[in-house]
Coordinates of C-alpha atoms in Angstrom, one line a residue:
M1 CA 186.1 132.5 125.2
T2 CA 183.1 131.6 123.1
D3 CA 179.8 130.2 124.1
R4 CA 179.8 127.9 121.0
P5 CA 180.6 124.3 121.5
I6 CA 184.0 123.0 120.4
D7 CA 182.3 120.5 118.1
P8 CA 179.1 122.1 116.6
D9 CA 177.8 118.6 115.7
V10 CA 177.6 117.7 119.4
D11 CA 176.2 119.8 122.2
L12 CA 177.6 118.5 125.5
H13 CA 175.0 120.5 127.4
V14 CA 172.4 118.0 126.1
P15 CA 172.9 114.8 128.2
A16 CA 171.7 112.5 125.5
Q17 CA 174.4 113.7 123.1
R18 CA 177.2 112.9 125.6
T19 CA 176.8 109.2 125.2
E20 CA 174.9 108.8 122.0
L21 CA 176.8 107.2 119.1
H22 CA 176.5 109.3 116.0
W23 CA 176.4 106.6 113.3
P24 CA 175.9 108.9 110.3
V25 CA 179.0 110.9 111.5
L26 CA 181.1 107.8 111.9
A27 CA 180.0 106.5 108.5
A28 CA 180.9 109.8 106.9
I29 CA 184.3 109.8 108.5
A30 CA 184.9 106.2 107.5
A31 CA 183.9 106.7 103.9
G32 CA 185.9 109.9 103.6
G33 CA 188.9 108.3 105.3
A34 CA 188.9 105.4 102.7
L35 CA 188.8 107.9 99.9
G36 CA 191.6 110.1 101.4
A37 CA 193.8 107.0 102.0
L38 CA 193.3 105.8 98.5
A39 CA 194.3 109.3 97.1
R40 CA 197.4 109.3 99.3
Y41 CA 198.3 105.7 98.2
G42 CA 197.9 106.8 94.5
L43 CA 200.2 109.7 94.9
Q44 CA 202.8 107.7 96.9
S45 CA 202.7 105.0 94.3
A46 CA 203.3 107.6 91.5
L47 CA 206.2 109.2 93.4
P48 CA 208.2 106.5 95.1
A49 CA 211.3 107.4 97.1
G50 CA 214.4 105.4 97.8
P51 CA 215.6 105.0 101.4
A52 CA 217.8 108.1 101.4
D53 CA 215.7 110.2 99.0
F54 CA 213.6 113.2 100.0
P55 CA 210.0 111.7 100.4
W56 CA 208.3 114.1 97.9
A57 CA 205.0 112.2 97.9
T58 CA 204.5 112.4 101.6
F59 CA 205.6 116.1 101.6
L60 CA 203.2 116.9 98.8
V61 CA 200.3 115.0 100.5
N62 CA 200.8 116.8 103.8
V63 CA 201.3 120.3 102.3
S64 CA 198.3 120.0 99.8
G65 CA 196.2 118.5 102.6
C66 CA 196.9 121.5 104.8
L67 CA 196.1 123.9 102.0
L68 CA 192.7 122.1 101.5
I69 CA 192.0 122.1 105.3
G70 CA 192.5 125.8 105.3
V71 CA 190.1 126.2 102.4
L72 CA 187.5 123.9 103.9
M73 CA 187.5 125.4 107.3
V74 CA 186.9 128.9 106.0
V75 CA 184.2 127.8 103.6
I76 CA 182.2 125.9 106.2
T77 CA 182.7 128.3 109.1
E78 CA 182.8 131.7 107.5
V79 CA 181.4 131.5 103.9
R80 CA 178.4 129.2 104.0
Q81 CA 176.4 126.9 106.3
A82 CA 177.4 123.3 105.5
H83 CA 175.4 120.1 106.1
R84 CA 176.4 118.6 109.4
L85 CA 178.3 115.7 107.7
V86 CA 180.4 117.9 105.4
R87 CA 183.2 118.6 108.0
P88 CA 183.3 115.0 109.3
F89 CA 183.4 113.6 105.8
L90 CA 185.8 116.1 104.2
G91 CA 187.9 117.4 107.1
V92 CA 188.2 114.4 109.4
G93 CA 187.6 111.7 106.8
V94 CA 189.0 112.6 103.4
L95 CA 191.7 115.0 104.5
G96 CA 192.5 113.1 107.7
G97 CA 193.0 109.9 105.6
Y98 CA 194.9 111.8 103.0
T99 CA 197.4 113.6 105.2
T100 CA 199.8 111.5 107.3
F101 CA 201.9 112.4 110.4
S102 CA 202.8 108.7 110.9
T103 CA 204.4 108.3 107.5
Y104 CA 206.1 111.6 107.9
A105 CA 207.7 110.4 111.1
V106 CA 208.7 107.0 109.6
D107 CA 210.1 108.8 106.5
V108 CA 212.3 111.0 108.7
Q109 CA 213.6 107.9 110.5
R110 CA 214.1 105.9 107.3
V111 CA 216.1 108.7 105.6
V112 CA 218.3 109.3 108.6
A113 CA 218.9 105.5 109.0
A114 CA 219.8 105.3 105.3
G115 CA 222.7 107.7 106.0
A116 CA 221.2 111.0 104.9
P117 CA 220.7 112.9 108.1
L118 CA 220.7 116.3 106.3
T119 CA 218.0 115.2 104.0
G120 CA 216.0 114.0 107.0
L121 CA 216.5 117.3 108.8
V122 CA 215.5 119.3 105.8
Y123 CA 212.4 117.2 105.3
L124 CA 211.5 117.5 108.9
A125 CA 211.7 121.3 109.0
A126 CA 210.4 121.9 105.4
T127 CA 207.3 119.8 106.0
M128 CA 206.3 121.8 109.1
A129 CA 207.1 125.1 107.6
A130 CA 205.3 124.4 104.3
A131 CA 202.3 122.9 106.1
L132 CA 201.9 126.0 108.2
V133 CA 202.3 128.3 105.2
A134 CA 199.8 126.1 103.2
V135 CA 197.0 126.2 105.7
T136 CA 197.5 129.9 106.2
A137 CA 197.5 130.5 102.4
G138 CA 194.4 128.3 102.0
M139 CA 192.5 130.4 104.6
W140 CA 193.8 133.7 103.2
L141 CA 193.0 132.9 99.6
T142 CA 189.6 131.5 100.4
R143 CA 188.7 134.7 102.3
R144 CA 189.9 136.8 99.4
I145 CA 187.9 134.8 96.9
A146 CA 184.8 134.9 99.1
G147 CA 185.2 138.7 99.5
K148 CA 185.8 138.6 103.2
P149 CA 187.5 141.7 104.5
A150 CA 190.9 141.2 106.2
G151 CA 190.4 140.6 109.9
V152 CA 186.7 139.8 109.7
R153 CA 185.7 136.3 110.3

């Protein structure tokens, strides 16, 4: 167990921070979320899928988003000190608005309901597997590029 707080932007040992609204953090999340959602909308508009088709846009969004989350978390926790709004803006906002579990779930249901249960099952499993590989690869590659030795964090 670590003595560091779960969210380094808020120290729950400080009573004022337990109830205080953090307007700059909320604004960073909202602005980032709008940008991430617009990026996802653009990719999904460029790669539309029919009812029984493999939803490539959502797959690519979620996998690339996981890769970027892996990169971001290593950069801001292991490589360099980041401004306190970087993680809320990029991690929660941009990448949270960009990636989408809800569309993933709806896509699976839509594909199965359209009579393509095998496609739905492949999409369901492939997304989870590829997302885990992507976040791990993003972390690993970033550590290698940053010159971090294996096993040192």
